[in-house]
Coordinates of C-alpha atoms and ligand atoms in Angstrom, one line a residue:
M1 CA 0.0 0.0 0.0
N2 CA 1.2 3.4 -0.8
E3 CA 0.6 6.1 1.7
S4 CA 1.0 9.6 0.7
N5 CA 2.2 12.3 3.0
T6 CA 0.3 15.5 2.6
A7 CA 2.6 18.3 1.7
P8 CA 1.9 21.8 0.6
D9 CA 1.4 22.7 -3.0
D10 CA 3.3 25.9 -3.5
G11 CA 2.5 26.3 -7.2
N12 CA 6.2 26.7 -7.8
E13 CA 7.0 23.2 -6.6
Q14 CA 6.5 20.6 -9.3
N15 CA 5.4 17.1 -8.8
G16 CA 7.1 13.9 -9.9
D17 CA 9.5 14.8 -12.7
G18 CA 9.8 18.5 -12.0
Q19 CA 12.6 19.2 -9.6
R20 CA 15.9 17.5 -10.6
D21 CA 18.9 16.7 -8.5
F22 CA 21.1 13.7 -7.9
I23 CA 18.9 12.3 -5.1
R24 CA 15.8 12.5 -7.1
D25 CA 17.6 10.9 -10.0
I26 CA 18.6 8.0 -7.9
I27 CA 15.1 7.5 -6.5
R28 CA 13.6 7.8 -10.0
A29 CA 16.0 5.1 -11.3
D30 CA 15.4 2.8 -8.3
L31 CA 11.6 3.0 -8.9
A32 CA 12.0 2.5 -12.7
A33 CA 14.3 -0.5 -12.2
G34 CA 11.9 -2.0 -9.7
R35 CA 14.6 -2.0 -7.0
I36 CA 12.0 -0.5 -4.7
E37 CA 8.2 -0.4 -4.7
T38 CA 7.7 2.7 -2.6
V39 CA 10.1 5.4 -1.6
V40 CA 10.4 5.7 2.2
T41 CA 12.4 8.5 3.8
R42 CA 12.8 9.9 7.3
F43 CA 13.7 13.1 8.9
P44 CA 15.8 12.2 12.0
P45 CA 16.3 15.1 14.4
E46 CA 18.1 14.7 17.7
P47 CA 15.9 16.4 20.3
N48 CA 18.7 18.5 21.7
G49 CA 17.7 21.9 20.3
Y50 CA 15.2 23.7 18.1
L51 CA 15.1 23.2 14.4
H52 CA 16.9 25.8 12.2
I53 CA 16.8 26.7 8.6
G54 CA 19.5 24.1 7.8
H55 CA 17.1 21.4 9.1
A56 CA 14.5 22.9 6.7
K57 CA 16.6 21.8 3.8
S58 CA 16.6 18.2 5.1
I59 CA 12.9 18.4 5.9
C60 CA 11.9 19.7 2.5
L61 CA 14.1 17.1 0.8
N62 CA 12.9 14.1 2.8
F63 CA 9.2 15.0 2.9
G64 CA 9.4 16.6 -0.6
V65 CA 10.6 13.4 -2.4
A66 CA 8.2 11.2 -0.5
Q67 CA 5.4 13.5 -1.7
E68 CA 6.6 13.8 -5.3
F69 CA 7.1 10.0 -5.7
G70 CA 4.0 8.9 -3.8
G71 CA 5.9 7.5 -0.9
R72 CA 6.1 8.4 2.7
C73 CA 8.4 10.2 5.1
H74 CA 8.8 9.3 8.8
L75 CA 9.5 11.7 11.6
R76 CA 12.0 9.9 13.8
F77 CA 13.5 11.3 16.9
D78 CA 17.1 10.2 17.2
D79 CA 16.9 10.1 21.0
T80 CA 20.0 8.1 21.8
N81 CA 21.8 10.6 24.0
P82 CA 19.7 11.3 27.1
V83 CA 22.3 13.7 28.5
K84 CA 21.3 16.6 26.2
E85 CA 17.7 15.7 25.2
E86 CA 14.6 17.3 26.5
R87 CA 10.8 17.1 26.1
E88 CA 10.6 20.8 25.2
F89 CA 12.7 20.0 22.0
I90 CA 10.5 17.0 21.1
D91 CA 7.4 19.2 21.2
S92 CA 9.0 22.2 19.4
I93 CA 10.3 20.0 16.6
Q94 CA 6.9 18.6 15.8
E95 CA 5.3 22.0 15.9
D96 CA 8.0 23.4 13.5
V97 CA 7.8 20.5 11.0
R98 CA 4.0 21.0 10.8
W99 CA 4.4 24.8 10.5
L100 CA 6.8 24.3 7.6
G101 CA 3.9 22.5 5.9
F102 CA 4.7 18.8 6.3
D103 CA 2.8 15.9 7.9
W104 CA 4.2 12.5 8.9
G105 CA 0.7 11.0 9.4
Q106 CA 0.9 7.9 11.5
H107 CA 4.7 7.7 11.1
L108 CA 6.1 9.2 14.3
Y109 CA 8.9 7.2 15.7
F110 CA 11.6 7.3 18.3
A111 CA 14.9 5.5 18.1
S112 CA 14.3 4.7 21.8
D113 CA 11.3 2.5 20.7
Y114 CA 13.9 0.2 19.2
F115 CA 16.2 -0.1 22.3
E116 CA 15.2 -3.7 23.0
Q117 CA 15.7 -4.8 19.4
L118 CA 19.0 -2.9 19.1
Y119 CA 20.2 -4.6 22.3
E120 CA 19.3 -8.0 20.8
W121 CA 21.2 -7.2 17.6
A122 CA 24.2 -6.2 19.7
E123 CA 24.1 -9.6 21.4
H124 CA 23.9 -11.1 17.9
L125 CA 27.1 -9.3 16.9
I126 CA 28.8 -10.6 20.0
R127 CA 27.7 -14.2 19.3
T128 CA 29.0 -14.0 15.8
G129 CA 32.4 -12.7 17.0
K130 CA 31.7 -9.3 15.6
A131 CA 31.6 -7.2 18.8
Y132 CA 33.4 -7.2 22.1
V133 CA 33.3 -5.5 25.4
D134 CA 36.3 -3.3 25.9
D135 CA 37.7 -2.1 29.3
L136 CA 39.9 0.6 27.9
S137 CA 39.1 4.1 29.0
A138 CA 37.9 6.6 26.5
E139 CA 41.3 8.2 26.4
E140 CA 43.1 4.9 25.8
I141 CA 40.6 4.0 23.0
R142 CA 41.6 7.3 21.4
A143 CA 45.2 6.6 21.7
Y144 CA 44.9 3.1 20.3
R145 CA 42.9 4.3 17.4
G146 CA 45.9 5.6 15.5
T147 CA 45.8 8.5 13.1
L148 CA 45.0 9.1 9.5
T149 CA 48.5 8.2 8.6
E150 CA 49.1 5.4 11.2
P151 CA 47.1 2.3 11.7
G152 CA 45.5 1.7 15.1
R153 CA 46.4 -1.0 17.6
N154 CA 44.2 -3.8 18.8
S155 CA 42.8 -3.5 22.3
P156 CA 44.1 -6.1 24.7
Y157 CA 40.4 -7.0 25.3
R158 CA 39.7 -7.6 21.6
D159 CA 39.9 -11.3 21.7
R160 CA 37.7 -12.0 24.7
P161 CA 35.7 -15.2 24.3
V162 CA 32.1 -14.8 23.2
A163 CA 30.8 -16.1 26.6
E164 CA 32.8 -13.5 28.5
N165 CA 31.6 -10.7 26.2
L166 CA 28.0 -11.8 26.6
D167 CA 28.3 -11.9 30.3
L168 CA 30.0 -8.5 30.6
F169 CA 27.5 -6.9 28.2
R170 CA 24.5 -8.2 30.1
R171 CA 26.1 -6.9 33.3
M172 CA 26.6 -3.5 31.6
R173 CA 22.9 -3.5 31.0
A174 CA 22.1 -4.6 34.5
G175 CA 23.9 -1.6 35.8
E176 CA 26.9 -3.3 37.5
F177 CA 29.5 -0.9 36.2
P178 CA 29.9 2.9 36.5
D179 CA 29.8 5.3 33.5
G180 CA 32.8 4.9 31.2
A181 CA 34.0 1.7 32.8
R182 CA 33.4 -0.4 29.6
V183 CA 32.0 0.0 26.1
L184 CA 30.8 -2.4 23.4
R185 CA 32.8 -2.1 20.2
A186 CA 32.3 -3.6 16.8
R187 CA 35.2 -5.9 15.8
I188 CA 36.1 -4.7 12.3
D189 CA 39.6 -3.6 11.5
M190 CA 42.0 -1.5 13.5
A191 CA 44.1 -0.9 10.4
A192 CA 41.2 0.3 8.2
G193 CA 42.0 3.4 6.2
N194 CA 38.5 4.7 7.3
M195 CA 38.8 5.6 11.0
N196 CA 35.1 4.8 11.5
L197 CA 35.9 1.1 10.8
R198 CA 38.5 0.9 13.6
D199 CA 36.3 -1.0 16.0
P200 CA 33.7 1.8 16.5
V201 CA 31.9 2.0 19.9
L202 CA 28.3 0.7 19.7
Y203 CA 27.2 1.1 23.3
R204 CA 28.3 3.2 26.2
I205 CA 27.3 3.2 29.9
L206 CA 25.3 6.2 31.0
H207 CA 23.5 6.2 34.3
V208 CA 21.1 8.9 33.1
A209 CA 17.3 8.8 32.9
H210 CA 15.9 9.1 29.4
P211 CA 13.0 11.4 28.6
R212 CA 11.0 8.5 27.2
T213 CA 12.4 5.3 28.7
G214 CA 13.1 6.6 32.1
D215 CA 15.4 4.4 34.1
A216 CA 14.9 1.3 32.0
W217 CA 18.4 1.6 30.5
C218 CA 21.8 2.6 31.7
I219 CA 23.5 1.7 28.4
Y220 CA 22.7 3.6 25.3
P221 CA 23.5 2.8 21.6
T222 CA 25.6 5.3 19.7
Y223 CA 24.3 7.2 16.6
D224 CA 26.1 4.8 14.3
F225 CA 24.6 1.7 15.8
A226 CA 21.1 3.1 16.2
H227 CA 20.6 5.0 12.9
G228 CA 20.9 2.4 10.1
Q229 CA 19.2 -0.3 12.1
S230 CA 16.3 2.1 12.9
D231 CA 16.1 2.8 9.1
A232 CA 15.9 -0.9 8.4
I233 CA 13.2 -1.5 11.1
E234 CA 11.1 1.2 9.5
G235 CA 11.7 0.0 5.9
V236 CA 13.4 3.3 5.0
T237 CA 14.6 3.0 1.4
H238 CA 16.7 6.1 1.1
S239 CA 18.4 7.4 4.2
L240 CA 19.4 11.0 3.2
C241 CA 21.9 12.7 5.4
T242 CA 24.5 15.5 5.2
L243 CA 28.1 15.1 3.8
E244 CA 29.8 14.7 7.2
F245 CA 28.3 11.2 7.3
E246 CA 29.9 10.1 4.1
D247 CA 32.8 8.5 6.0
H248 CA 30.3 6.7 8.2
R249 CA 28.6 5.0 5.2
P250 CA 31.0 1.9 5.2
L251 CA 30.1 1.3 8.8
Y252 CA 26.3 1.9 8.1
D253 CA 26.6 -0.8 5.4
W254 CA 28.8 -3.1 7.5
L255 CA 26.2 -3.2 10.3
I256 CA 23.3 -3.7 7.9
E257 CA 25.2 -6.6 6.2
N258 CA 26.1 -8.3 9.5
L259 CA 22.7 -8.1 11.2
P260 CA 19.5 -10.0 10.5
V261 CA 17.7 -6.7 9.7
P262 CA 14.3 -6.8 7.9
S263 CA 15.2 -4.5 5.1
R264 CA 18.1 -3.0 3.2
P265 CA 18.2 0.8 3.4
R266 CA 20.9 2.9 1.6
Q267 CA 22.5 6.1 2.8
Y268 CA 23.0 9.0 0.5
E269 CA 24.8 12.3 1.4
F270 CA 24.0 15.8 0.3
A271 CA 25.6 19.2 1.2
R272 CA 24.4 20.9 4.3
L273 CA 23.0 24.4 4.1
N274 CA 25.3 27.1 5.3
L275 CA 24.1 30.7 5.4
T276 CA 26.1 34.0 5.7
H277 CA 25.8 36.2 8.8
T278 CA 24.5 33.5 11.0
V279 CA 25.5 30.1 12.6
L280 CA 23.7 26.8 12.0
S281 CA 25.4 24.6 14.6
K282 CA 23.2 23.5 17.5
R283 CA 26.1 23.8 19.8
R284 CA 26.5 27.5 19.0
L285 CA 22.8 28.2 18.9
T286 CA 22.5 26.6 22.3
Q287 CA 25.3 28.8 23.6
L288 CA 23.6 32.0 22.3
V289 CA 20.4 31.0 24.2
R290 CA 22.1 29.8 27.3
D291 CA 24.4 32.7 27.7
G292 CA 21.7 35.3 27.0
H293 CA 23.0 36.7 23.7
V294 CA 19.5 36.4 22.4
R295 CA 16.2 36.3 24.1
G296 CA 15.5 32.6 23.5
W297 CA 15.3 29.9 20.9
D298 CA 12.5 31.9 19.2
D299 CA 14.2 35.2 19.2
P300 CA 13.4 36.7 15.8
R301 CA 17.2 37.1 15.1
M302 CA 17.7 33.4 15.4
P303 CA 17.9 31.2 12.3
T304 CA 15.6 28.7 14.0
L305 CA 12.2 28.0 12.5
A306 CA 10.6 29.3 15.7
G307 CA 12.6 32.5 15.4
L308 CA 11.8 32.9 11.7
R309 CA 8.1 32.3 12.4
R310 CA 8.1 34.9 15.2
R311 CA 9.8 37.3 12.8
G312 CA 7.0 36.9 10.3
V313 CA 8.7 34.7 7.7
P314 CA 6.0 32.7 6.0
P315 CA 6.7 28.9 5.5
T316 CA 6.2 29.3 1.8
A317 CA 9.2 31.7 1.6
I318 CA 11.4 29.1 3.4
R319 CA 10.3 26.3 1.0
D320 CA 10.9 28.6 -2.0
F321 CA 14.3 29.5 -0.7
I322 CA 15.2 25.8 -0.1
R323 CA 14.0 24.9 -3.6
R324 CA 16.2 27.7 -5.1
V325 CA 19.2 26.6 -3.2
G326 CA 18.8 23.1 -4.5
I327 CA 20.5 19.8 -3.5
S328 CA 24.1 19.2 -4.4
K329 CA 27.1 17.2 -3.3
S330 CA 29.5 20.0 -2.6
D331 CA 29.6 22.3 0.3
N332 CA 28.9 26.0 -0.2
T333 CA 27.5 29.0 1.6
V334 CA 24.3 30.8 0.6
E335 CA 23.9 34.5 0.9
I336 CA 21.3 35.4 3.5
A337 CA 20.2 38.1 1.0
L338 CA 18.7 35.3 -1.0
L339 CA 16.5 34.2 1.9
E340 CA 15.5 37.9 2.4
H341 CA 14.7 38.1 -1.3
C342 CA 12.4 35.1 -1.1
I343 CA 10.7 36.6 1.9
R344 CA 10.0 39.9 0.2
E345 CA 8.8 38.2 -2.9
Q346 CA 6.3 36.1 -1.0
L347 CA 5.1 38.9 1.3
N348 CA 4.8 41.4 -1.6
R349 CA 2.1 39.0 -3.0
T350 CA 0.3 38.2 0.2
A351 CA 0.9 40.8 3.0
E352 CA -1.8 43.5 3.5
R353 CA -0.6 47.1 3.5
R354 CA -1.0 49.3 6.5
M355 CA 0.3 52.7 7.5
A356 CA 2.6 53.0 10.5
V357 CA 4.9 55.9 11.5
L358 CA 8.1 54.7 13.2
H359 CA 9.7 58.0 14.0
P360 CA 6.7 60.3 14.5
L361 CA 6.7 64.1 13.7
K362 CA 3.4 65.9 14.5
V363 CA 1.6 67.7 11.6
V364 CA -1.3 70.1 12.2
I365 CA -3.5 70.8 9.2
E366 CA -4.4 74.4 10.0
N367 CA -7.4 74.7 7.7
Y368 CA -8.9 71.4 8.7
P369 CA -11.9 72.0 11.1
E370 CA -11.0 71.3 14.7
G371 CA -12.6 68.3 16.4
E372 CA -13.7 66.8 13.1
S373 CA -12.5 63.6 11.4
E374 CA -13.5 61.5 8.4
T375 CA -12.7 58.1 7.0
L376 CA -10.9 57.5 3.8
E377 CA -10.6 54.3 1.8
A378 CA -7.2 52.5 1.5
I379 CA -6.3 49.5 -0.7
N380 CA -5.2 46.5 1.3
N381 CA -3.0 44.9 -1.3
P382 CA -2.4 46.3 -4.8
E383 CA -1.0 42.9 -5.8
D384 CA -4.3 41.2 -4.8
P385 CA -7.6 42.9 -5.6
A386 CA -9.4 40.3 -3.6
A387 CA -7.9 41.7 -0.4
G388 CA -10.3 44.6 -0.7
T389 CA -10.1 48.0 1.0
R390 CA -10.3 49.3 4.5
A391 CA -11.3 52.6 6.2
V392 CA -8.6 54.8 7.5
P393 CA -9.5 57.8 9.8
F394 CA -8.1 61.2 9.0
G395 CA -8.2 64.3 11.2
R396 CA -6.6 67.7 11.8
E397 CA -3.6 66.3 13.6
L398 CA -1.4 63.6 12.1
Y399 CA 1.9 61.9 12.4
I400 CA 4.4 61.6 9.5
E401 CA 7.9 60.2 9.5
R402 CA 10.6 62.6 10.7
S403 CA 12.6 61.5 7.6
D404 CA 9.8 62.8 5.3
F405 CA 10.6 66.4 6.2
M406 CA 13.7 68.4 5.6
E407 CA 14.1 72.1 6.3
D408 CA 16.7 72.6 3.7
P409 CA 16.4 69.7 1.3
P410 CA 18.8 68.7 -1.5
R411 CA 17.6 68.8 -5.1
K412 CA 16.3 65.2 -5.3
F413 CA 14.4 65.2 -2.0
F414 CA 10.7 65.0 -3.1
R415 CA 9.1 64.8 0.3
L416 CA 7.9 67.6 2.6
A417 CA 9.8 70.9 3.0
P418 CA 8.8 74.5 3.7
G419 CA 6.5 75.6 0.9
R420 CA 6.4 72.2 -0.7
E421 CA 3.3 70.2 -1.5
V422 CA 3.1 66.4 -1.2
R423 CA 0.4 63.8 -1.3
L424 CA -0.7 62.1 1.9
R425 CA -1.4 58.5 0.7
Y426 CA -5.1 57.9 0.2
A427 CA -5.9 61.4 1.6
Y428 CA -5.1 64.9 0.4
F429 CA -2.4 67.1 -0.9
I430 CA -0.8 69.1 1.9
T431 CA 1.6 72.1 1.8
C432 CA 4.1 72.8 4.6
R433 CA 3.7 76.3 5.9
K434 CA 6.0 76.3 8.9
A435 CA 8.3 74.2 11.0
I436 CA 8.0 74.7 14.8
K437 CA 11.2 74.2 16.8
D438 CA 11.8 73.6 20.5
A439 CA 14.3 75.5 22.6
R440 CA 17.2 73.3 21.3
G441 CA 16.3 74.0 17.7
E442 CA 14.8 70.6 17.1
I443 CA 11.7 70.4 14.9
V444 CA 8.8 69.3 16.9
E445 CA 5.8 70.1 14.7
L446 CA 4.8 71.1 11.2
R447 CA 2.0 73.5 10.4
C448 CA 0.5 72.6 7.0
T449 CA -2.6 73.3 5.0
Y450 CA -4.6 70.9 2.9
D451 CA -6.5 71.2 -0.4
P452 CA -10.0 69.8 0.2
A453 CA -10.4 69.4 -3.5
T454 CA -7.7 66.6 -3.6
R455 CA -9.7 64.1 -1.4
G456 CA -8.5 60.6 -2.3
G457 CA -5.1 61.9 -3.4
N458 CA -5.7 63.5 -6.8
A459 CA -6.1 67.1 -7.8
P460 CA -9.0 67.9 -10.1
D461 CA -6.9 70.6 -11.9
G462 CA -4.4 67.9 -12.8
R463 CA -1.5 69.3 -10.9
K464 CA 1.1 66.8 -9.8
V465 CA 3.2 66.4 -6.7
K466 CA 6.4 64.4 -6.7
G467 CA 6.1 62.8 -3.3
T468 CA 3.6 60.6 -1.6
I469 CA 4.1 59.9 2.1
H470 CA 2.3 57.8 4.7
W471 CA 0.7 59.2 7.8
V472 CA -1.4 58.2 10.8
S473 CA -4.2 60.3 12.4
A474 CA -3.0 61.4 15.8
S475 CA -6.2 61.0 17.7
H476 CA -6.8 57.5 16.3
A477 CA -3.3 56.2 16.5
L478 CA -2.3 53.1 18.4
D479 CA 0.9 53.5 20.4
A480 CA 3.3 50.7 19.7
E481 CA 6.7 49.3 20.2
V482 CA 8.5 48.3 17.0
R483 CA 11.6 46.0 17.0
L484 CA 14.0 46.3 14.1
Y485 CA 16.3 43.5 13.4
D486 CA 19.6 43.3 11.6
H487 CA 21.9 40.4 11.0
L488 CA 22.9 38.6 14.2
F489 CA 26.6 38.6 13.2
N490 CA 28.6 41.3 11.5
R491 CA 30.8 39.0 9.6
P492 CA 29.4 36.8 6.8
D493 CA 31.4 33.9 8.3
P494 CA 31.1 34.2 12.1
G495 CA 34.0 32.7 14.0
A496 CA 36.2 32.4 10.9
E497 CA 38.9 34.3 12.8
G498 CA 38.5 33.3 16.4
D499 CA 35.5 33.3 18.8
F500 CA 32.2 33.5 16.9
L501 CA 30.8 35.5 19.9
A502 CA 33.2 38.3 19.1
D503 CA 31.4 38.7 15.7
L504 CA 28.0 39.3 17.2
N505 CA 26.4 42.4 15.8
P506 CA 25.8 44.8 18.8
D507 CA 23.1 46.6 16.8
S508 CA 21.1 43.5 15.8
L509 CA 18.1 44.7 17.7
T510 CA 16.8 48.3 17.7
V511 CA 13.7 49.0 19.8
L512 CA 11.5 52.0 18.8
D513 CA 9.1 52.7 21.6
N514 CA 7.1 55.6 20.3
C515 CA 5.5 54.4 17.1
K516 CA 2.1 55.3 15.8
L517 CA 0.0 52.8 14.0
E518 CA -3.3 53.1 12.0
P519 CA -6.1 51.6 14.1
A520 CA -6.7 48.7 11.7
L521 CA -3.4 47.2 13.1
A522 CA -5.2 46.4 16.3
E523 CA -6.5 43.4 14.5
A524 CA -3.2 42.2 13.2
T525 CA -2.3 38.6 14.2
C526 CA 1.0 36.9 15.1
E527 CA 0.5 34.6 12.2
A528 CA 0.5 36.9 9.1
A529 CA 2.9 39.7 8.4
V530 CA 1.7 43.0 7.0
Q531 CA 3.5 45.6 5.0
F532 CA 4.0 49.0 6.7
E533 CA 3.9 51.2 3.7
R534 CA 7.3 52.4 2.6
T535 CA 9.1 50.9 5.6
G536 CA 9.0 47.1 5.4
Y537 CA 7.2 43.9 6.4
F538 CA 6.2 43.5 10.1
I539 CA 4.4 41.1 12.3
R540 CA 2.7 41.3 15.6
D541 CA 4.8 39.8 18.4
P542 CA 3.2 37.4 20.9
E543 CA 4.6 39.6 23.8
S544 CA 2.0 42.3 22.7
T545 CA -0.6 43.3 25.2
S546 CA -4.1 44.5 24.2
D547 CA -3.3 48.1 24.9
R548 CA 0.3 48.0 23.6
P549 CA 1.1 46.1 20.5
I550 CA 4.6 45.1 19.6
F551 CA 5.7 44.6 16.1
N552 CA 8.8 42.8 14.7
R553 CA 10.3 43.8 11.4
T554 CA 10.5 40.8 9.2
V555 CA 12.5 42.5 6.5
A556 CA 12.9 46.0 5.2
L557 CA 11.8 47.2 1.8
R558 CA 14.5 48.2 -0.5
D559 CA 15.2 51.8 0.1
T560 CA 15.2 53.6 -3.3
W561 CA 16.5 56.7 -1.8
A562 CA 19.6 54.9 -0.4
K563 CA 20.1 53.4 -3.9
L564 CA 19.9 56.8 -5.5
Q565 CA 22.5 58.1 -3.0
A566 CA 24.8 55.3 -3.8
R567 CA 24.5 55.9 -7.5
G568 CA 24.5 59.7 -7.8
G569 CA 26.5 60.8 -4.8
E570 CA 23.7 63.2 -3.9
Q571 CA 23.8 65.1 -0.7
K572 CA 23.1 62.8 2.2
D573 CA 19.5 62.5 3.4
R574 CA 20.4 62.7 7.1
S575 CA 16.8 61.9 8.0
T576 CA 16.7 58.4 6.4
R577 CA 18.1 56.4 9.3
Ligands
ATP1 P1 24.5 18.9 15.5 O1 24.7 20.3 15.1 O2 24.2 18.7 17.0 O3 25.4 17.9 14.9 P2 22.5 18.5 13.6 O4 22.4 19.9 13.1 O5 23.1 17.4 12.7 O6 23.1 18.4 15.0 P3 20.2 16.7 13.9 O7 19.1 16.9 14.8 O8 21.1 15.5 14.0 O9 21.1 18.0 14.0 O10 19.8 16.9 12.4 C1 18.7 16.2 11.8 C2 18.8 16.1 10.4 O11 19.0 17.4 9.8 C3 20.1 15.4 10.0 O12 19.8 14.5 9.0 C4 21.0 16.4 9.6 O13 21.9 15.9 8.6 C5 20.1 17.5 9.0 N1 20.8 18.8 9.0 C6 21.3 19.4 10.1 N2 21.8 20.6 9.8 C7 21.7 20.7 8.5 C8 22.0 21.7 7.6 N3 22.7 22.9 7.9 N4 21.7 21.6 6.3 C9 21.0 20.5 5.9 N5 20.6 19.5 6.7 C10 21.0 19.6 8.0
MG2 MG1 23.4 15.4 13.9

């Protein structure tokens, strides 16, 4: 029976013979030749941290091929190291895989479910003379292993009789020995060119409770012993992993060939995802969280799926990004700008537009009647007519961005300045009459007039204005905090020259605590990002309270003014900051 995983249809992902890469070519050939009937893959996270965008590559590949070829993909927790694993991670991983758009159906597994079977297979290896209990310490084992240029030496315990090995291994399981006293090793070849074949450790003693098996075990299988056998138990056909496991493949195969396993999985390796200006190692991400360099695993600056979600990145953008990166066999590093590009492209199509002023400057429309207001109609998404329109209140007092006014503007500044007329988006043309300053000479308010004939933003006499700016009615505005994010690291390759923490960007978070939002933003959710017109894409943060919303910037819009400056060397617009 074929079981299909449900997976999202992105429109840009093709089924079956669309996407091509060496993994899909192998699967296609295996199916065509009848070597397999149904493709079965698995995504095997270790529950010792949150999933990050690197994992998304593996998730999209494993679940993606299962979907494309009518097979299935298992979610299997590789929970063989109870020292670092926690329930919190098991829950977050499931939530994140689902959020990314994939579903494992009934196929949720844990390597720990197979502990008894794995133990029996370990005894099988002992009985067939292919495994032995070693009393050497971890340090001695390392010393005996040799180097890339020198063969290893046999352990003095390597030739123990089968009966003695069985007895010792059972006593290891029974808890008779302390941590580190003994290990079970495969008996392969201490002179093998591949270090992984120099009698690798299969079991170690760990008197640690396991999140799922509790105190049932005090010996735990290593990754190498658990992984391939778990694949075989589940009938996995293609065990897809990253390149660092290439050297483990001979051991993977050796174990499968020397055990009475129920199926014959094969391992294939692809290049892991590396991204500039961030780190994708769980050890480093854990350190950032534990030492308080970020506010948690879901800090919007983190490359974790939880962080990206909180930042407003839609899962479709991540899947599109992964598809564009593709699957290859050689390591490389992808520009984080490509991810940002995919996010902008996606949100440009789907995000509703709103008006929000991040650095407010008060504007008083002198000829607008006091105490009155009106509602104007604004388009929700020019890219999607179905998104409709909304009402935006307008009144005598407004806020505009500080950067939209200059007292003494350069030639190419088309926004507000003394005597200049601009369009207020969806509202009226206004002309600046006067800038009011405080005692220190800082501009605190603009006095303007409006032309009532320009309601909706067009002049009946056909006169044009060069600038259109956004605004928020002062008496209707929501006060909000807005958090702007920049790259977490200054260097594209954090840690390349020393401690990666030294490369942290001290300005990765900027908090603006006096922002003014149009009232429709009271209804914004933490699930869908919106575009703040002219400033970027933003999403409501779950830390918001009902009377004080907080918004995270997902990504900025490209700043055409900045581009112009770069090209023409115009006088600096000191207000665009
Ligand atoms: P660690 O950093 O602790 O070695 P890991 O990142 O390999 O852990 P796992 O939980 O073992 O984390 O990963 C689950 C799966 O995701 C593995 O198959 C792994 O190869 C894959 N994976 C992890 N990081 C990346 C990455 N950057 N790109 C692609 N796949 C990845
Ligand atoms: Mg790993």
